[in-house]
């Protein structure tokens, strides 16, 4: 018995009517954090690639087409990167504010290097810069009423700064002319902070020491923590004060002296944290 085999594929019935979305992604993509940094976003690059394939037009795409899915995926990725960048910027802002405060005070003093006593005076001013606002909020509060959120925030911030000052307050090195010049030229960007030399000054004029940890292992995310700073010097308990850390020492990620840095929730954010996801 012979069977006839047809090579023609039967037409599939269309149970769902085909719909087309007009002017999909025809408008310009909205401004996002990545675009504000001068970097092309994934959505922009994907639109450009699809437009080149379609002779310069991305006006009508089927909602389930590959190009439409690519545009949707690129847009979701840009939104995710925008949220991550916003969260990272929120964590970095206290460090930027601290450096800006030091820069402003140096400008008022003629941008000249300071001695240890002047540095301690500057730290005292930085810690107590919100005392007037805190006292005003405390006086405005009625008797028996709980403190406001702003009052609690200022109290916690000043307490954290006092604890850091006891262990070693981190700030740009304002005791050398070269670093003062770099700080004077700082335009407020996060990336330029790696070019500055940092010091830690305690209330007693010395930095907190730990013989078990190498100085070169200190990373900026722990070095600039607002509350508990990890110890970072590998010398004796009577090492020189204040301690100076350059860019190579801060950014080194290796292990020396048998100890390594393990990031903890108290260490904050690394300067060289990977930016891509």
Short mmCIF file of C-alpha atoms in Angstrom, two decimals:
data_model
loop_
_atom_site.label_atom_id
_atom_site.label_comp_id
_atom_site.label_asym_id
_atom_site.label_seq_id
_atom_site.Cartn_x
_atom_site.Cartn_y
_atom_site.Cartn_z
CA UNK A 1 0.00 0.00 0.00
CA UNK A 2 1.30 3.35 -1.01
CA UNK A 3 0.84 6.49 1.04
CA UNK A 4 1.08 9.94 -0.43
CA UNK A 5 3.00 12.39 1.69
CA UNK A 6 2.52 16.08 1.18
CA UNK A 7 5.45 18.38 1.91
CA UNK A 8 3.22 21.41 2.17
CA UNK A 9 2.65 22.59 5.75
CA UNK A 10 -1.02 23.10 6.62
CA UNK A 11 -2.02 26.63 7.36
CA UNK A 12 -2.39 27.24 11.09
CA UNK A 13 -5.73 28.76 12.01
CA UNK A 14 -5.44 32.13 13.70
CA UNK A 15 -7.30 31.78 16.93
CA UNK A 16 -6.08 35.17 18.15
CA UNK A 17 -6.30 38.08 15.72
CA UNK A 18 -2.98 39.67 14.97
CA UNK A 19 -2.67 43.10 16.50
CA UNK A 20 -0.14 45.76 15.75
CA UNK A 21 0.88 48.53 18.05
CA UNK A 22 1.33 51.82 16.28
CA UNK A 23 4.09 54.23 17.24
CA UNK A 24 5.61 51.86 19.77
CA UNK A 25 8.56 53.58 21.47
CA UNK A 26 8.31 56.34 18.86
CA UNK A 27 8.94 59.07 21.40
CA UNK A 28 12.39 59.79 22.73
CA UNK A 29 13.39 57.78 25.81
CA UNK A 30 13.01 59.62 29.08
CA UNK A 31 16.01 61.05 30.85
CA UNK A 32 17.47 58.48 33.18
CA UNK A 33 20.44 58.44 35.48
CA UNK A 34 22.66 56.67 32.95
CA UNK A 35 21.93 59.21 30.25
CA UNK A 36 22.70 62.03 32.67
CA UNK A 37 26.17 60.55 33.10
CA UNK A 38 26.81 60.88 29.37
CA UNK A 39 26.53 57.14 28.73
CA UNK A 40 24.25 55.63 26.06
CA UNK A 41 21.48 53.56 27.64
CA UNK A 42 20.55 50.05 26.57
CA UNK A 43 17.21 51.32 25.23
CA UNK A 44 18.91 53.95 23.07
CA UNK A 45 21.38 51.45 21.65
CA UNK A 46 18.66 48.88 20.99
CA UNK A 47 16.45 51.46 19.26
CA UNK A 48 19.37 52.51 17.08
CA UNK A 49 20.12 48.92 16.09
CA UNK A 50 16.47 48.15 15.26
CA UNK A 51 16.05 51.40 13.34
CA UNK A 52 19.11 50.57 11.25
CA UNK A 53 17.65 47.15 10.43
CA UNK A 54 14.26 48.66 9.51
CA UNK A 55 15.64 51.43 7.29
CA UNK A 56 15.59 54.07 9.98
CA UNK A 57 11.99 53.64 11.18
CA UNK A 58 10.75 52.19 14.48
CA UNK A 59 7.14 53.31 14.20
CA UNK A 60 5.15 50.08 14.12
CA UNK A 61 6.08 46.85 15.86
CA UNK A 62 4.03 43.82 16.72
CA UNK A 63 3.60 43.53 20.48
CA UNK A 64 5.02 39.98 20.54
CA UNK A 65 7.74 40.49 17.97
CA UNK A 66 11.41 39.97 18.73
CA UNK A 67 12.23 43.65 18.28
CA UNK A 68 9.43 44.66 20.63
CA UNK A 69 10.68 42.21 23.25
CA UNK A 70 14.21 43.53 22.86
CA UNK A 71 13.02 47.09 23.42
CA UNK A 72 11.04 46.06 26.47
CA UNK A 73 13.98 44.15 27.93
CA UNK A 74 16.34 47.09 27.35
CA UNK A 75 13.90 49.50 28.99
CA UNK A 76 13.53 47.27 32.06
CA UNK A 77 17.31 46.99 32.36
CA UNK A 78 17.71 50.78 32.25
CA UNK A 79 15.10 51.17 34.98
CA UNK A 80 16.91 48.63 37.14
CA UNK A 81 20.24 50.40 36.65
CA UNK A 82 18.60 53.71 37.47
CA UNK A 83 17.31 52.38 40.79
CA UNK A 84 20.71 50.92 41.66
CA UNK A 85 22.43 54.19 40.80
CA UNK A 86 19.98 56.15 42.94
CA UNK A 87 20.57 53.84 45.92
CA UNK A 88 24.34 54.06 45.43
CA UNK A 89 24.19 57.84 45.23
CA UNK A 90 22.24 57.93 48.49
CA UNK A 91 24.98 55.94 50.23
CA UNK A 92 27.75 58.06 48.73
CA UNK A 93 26.18 61.41 49.58
CA UNK A 94 27.38 61.60 53.23
CA UNK A 95 30.98 61.22 52.06
CA UNK A 96 30.56 63.90 49.41
CA UNK A 97 28.94 66.23 51.95
CA UNK A 98 31.84 65.75 54.35
CA UNK A 99 34.44 66.56 51.72
CA UNK A 100 32.42 69.59 50.59
CA UNK A 101 32.30 70.86 54.18
CA UNK A 102 36.08 70.52 54.54
CA UNK A 103 36.62 72.23 51.18
CA UNK A 104 34.40 75.16 52.14
CA UNK A 105 36.20 75.68 55.45
CA UNK A 106 39.59 75.51 53.74
CA UNK A 107 38.48 78.20 51.30
CA UNK A 108 37.55 80.44 54.23
CA UNK A 109 41.03 79.91 55.69
CA UNK A 110 42.84 80.77 52.47
CA UNK A 111 43.44 77.16 51.30
CA UNK A 112 46.57 76.77 53.41
CA UNK A 113 47.63 73.54 55.16
CA UNK A 114 46.46 73.09 58.75
CA UNK A 115 48.25 71.76 61.79
CA UNK A 116 46.88 68.99 64.00
CA UNK A 117 45.14 71.37 66.41
CA UNK A 118 43.42 73.16 63.52
CA UNK A 119 42.31 69.82 62.06
CA UNK A 120 40.76 68.83 65.39
CA UNK A 121 39.01 72.20 65.55
CA UNK A 122 37.66 71.62 62.03
CA UNK A 123 36.35 68.18 63.02
CA UNK A 124 34.67 69.68 66.09
CA UNK A 125 32.90 72.25 63.90
CA UNK A 126 31.78 69.52 61.48
CA UNK A 127 30.36 67.33 64.25
CA UNK A 128 28.46 70.18 65.90
CA UNK A 129 27.29 71.98 62.77
CA UNK A 130 23.65 71.01 63.48
CA UNK A 131 23.60 71.91 67.17
CA UNK A 132 21.50 75.04 66.66
CA UNK A 133 18.86 73.19 64.66
CA UNK A 134 18.80 70.36 67.20
CA UNK A 135 18.35 72.78 70.12
CA UNK A 136 15.58 74.64 68.26
CA UNK A 137 13.69 71.40 67.59
CA UNK A 138 14.12 70.34 71.19
CA UNK A 139 12.79 73.65 72.54
CA UNK A 140 9.85 73.67 70.11
CA UNK A 141 8.74 70.22 71.27
CA UNK A 142 5.99 70.30 73.87
CA UNK A 143 6.54 68.66 77.21
CA UNK A 144 5.73 64.97 77.17
CA UNK A 145 5.74 64.72 73.38
CA UNK A 146 8.12 62.32 71.61
CA UNK A 147 10.91 63.82 69.51
CA UNK A 148 10.30 64.40 65.83
CA UNK A 149 11.90 62.31 63.11
CA UNK A 150 14.28 65.13 62.24
CA UNK A 151 15.36 65.48 65.87
CA UNK A 152 16.01 61.74 66.15
CA UNK A 153 17.97 61.80 62.91
CA UNK A 154 20.21 64.66 64.05
CA UNK A 155 20.78 63.00 67.41
CA UNK A 156 21.81 59.70 65.81
CA UNK A 157 24.05 61.47 63.31
CA UNK A 158 25.89 63.49 65.97
CA UNK A 159 26.25 60.41 68.16
CA UNK A 160 27.73 58.41 65.25
CA UNK A 161 30.17 61.22 64.47
CA UNK A 162 31.27 61.38 68.12
CA UNK A 163 31.91 57.62 68.13
CA UNK A 164 33.91 57.93 64.92
CA UNK A 165 35.92 60.80 66.38
CA UNK A 166 36.89 58.63 69.36
CA UNK A 167 38.19 55.88 67.07
CA UNK A 168 39.56 58.10 64.30
CA UNK A 169 37.70 60.63 62.19
CA UNK A 170 38.22 60.17 58.43
CA UNK A 171 38.69 63.24 56.26
CA UNK A 172 40.88 64.42 53.37
CA UNK A 173 44.46 65.23 54.35
CA UNK A 174 44.47 68.99 54.94
CA UNK A 175 47.96 69.00 56.46
CA UNK A 176 49.91 68.83 53.21
CA UNK A 177 50.03 71.54 50.57
CA UNK A 178 49.74 69.10 47.67
CA UNK A 179 46.52 67.53 48.94
CA UNK A 180 45.07 70.92 49.87
CA UNK A 181 45.58 71.98 46.25
CA UNK A 182 43.80 68.85 45.01
CA UNK A 183 40.95 69.50 47.41
CA UNK A 184 40.70 73.10 46.22
CA UNK A 185 40.31 71.90 42.61
CA UNK A 186 37.74 69.21 43.50
CA UNK A 187 34.53 69.87 41.57
CA UNK A 188 32.23 67.65 43.63
CA UNK A 189 32.41 64.38 41.70
CA UNK A 190 32.62 61.02 43.42
CA UNK A 191 35.31 59.62 41.14
CA UNK A 192 37.81 62.38 41.96
CA UNK A 193 37.81 61.38 45.63
CA UNK A 194 40.25 58.58 44.80
CA UNK A 195 42.92 61.15 43.93
CA UNK A 196 42.86 62.59 47.46
CA UNK A 197 44.95 61.39 50.37
CA UNK A 198 42.92 60.59 53.48
CA UNK A 199 43.79 60.75 57.17
CA UNK A 200 42.17 59.57 60.39
CA UNK A 201 42.43 61.83 63.42
CA UNK A 202 41.06 60.87 66.83
CA UNK A 203 40.13 63.12 69.71
CA UNK A 204 43.49 62.32 71.30
CA UNK A 205 45.32 63.12 68.05
CA UNK A 206 46.03 59.49 67.17
CA UNK A 207 44.37 56.95 64.93
CA UNK A 208 43.04 53.68 66.23
CA UNK A 209 45.52 50.88 65.57
CA UNK A 210 45.25 47.16 65.05
CA UNK A 211 48.48 45.10 64.81
CA UNK A 212 46.67 42.30 62.99
CA UNK A 213 45.61 44.26 59.91
CA UNK A 214 47.80 45.68 57.19
CA UNK A 215 47.49 49.34 56.24
CA UNK A 216 47.38 48.52 52.53
CA UNK A 217 44.22 46.46 53.03
CA UNK A 218 42.19 49.48 54.10
CA UNK A 219 39.50 50.25 51.56
CA UNK A 220 37.67 53.51 51.24
CA UNK A 221 34.21 52.07 51.87
CA UNK A 222 35.22 51.03 55.37
CA UNK A 223 37.56 53.96 55.81
CA UNK A 224 34.68 56.42 55.34
CA UNK A 225 32.05 54.61 57.44
CA UNK A 226 29.94 57.00 59.50
CA UNK A 227 29.86 54.92 62.64
CA UNK A 228 32.27 52.06 63.36
CA UNK A 229 35.44 52.32 61.30
CA UNK A 230 37.57 49.15 60.95
CA UNK A 231 41.12 49.45 62.17
CA UNK A 232 43.62 49.64 59.40
CA UNK A 233 47.21 50.09 60.58
CA UNK A 234 49.67 47.25 60.96
CA UNK A 235 52.18 49.03 63.18
CA UNK A 236 52.60 49.30 66.92
CA UNK A 237 50.13 50.79 69.33
CA UNK A 238 52.23 53.96 69.42
CA UNK A 239 52.34 54.60 65.68
CA UNK A 240 52.51 58.10 64.28
CA UNK A 241 49.40 60.25 64.20
CA UNK A 242 47.63 61.09 62.05
CA UNK A 243 48.00 58.22 59.59
CA UNK A 244 48.08 59.01 55.87
CA UNK A 245 46.63 56.78 53.18
CA UNK A 246 47.21 57.33 49.49
CA UNK A 247 45.17 56.08 46.56
CA UNK A 248 47.21 52.89 46.12
CA UNK A 249 46.82 51.94 49.77
CA UNK A 250 43.10 52.68 49.85
CA UNK A 251 42.19 50.94 46.59
CA UNK A 252 44.34 47.82 47.08
CA UNK A 253 42.18 44.72 47.33
CA UNK A 254 44.86 42.14 47.98
CA UNK A 255 45.66 40.30 51.18
CA UNK A 256 48.73 41.13 53.20
CA UNK A 257 49.88 40.12 56.63
CA UNK A 258 47.58 37.10 56.68
CA UNK A 259 44.40 39.17 56.92
CA UNK A 260 41.83 40.22 54.38
CA UNK A 261 38.94 42.68 54.37
CA UNK A 262 35.46 41.20 54.32
CA UNK A 263 32.77 43.82 53.55
CA UNK A 264 30.15 44.08 56.29
CA UNK A 265 26.93 46.10 56.55
CA UNK A 266 28.84 48.68 58.60
CA UNK A 267 31.52 49.31 55.97
CA UNK A 268 29.44 51.37 53.56
CA UNK A 269 30.22 51.53 49.84
CA UNK A 270 33.40 50.84 47.89
CA UNK A 271 34.64 53.52 45.55
CA UNK A 272 35.52 50.95 42.92
CA UNK A 273 32.33 48.93 43.24
CA UNK A 274 31.36 47.40 39.88
CA UNK A 275 29.00 49.78 38.10
CA UNK A 276 27.53 47.32 35.63
CA UNK A 277 25.06 44.61 36.40
#
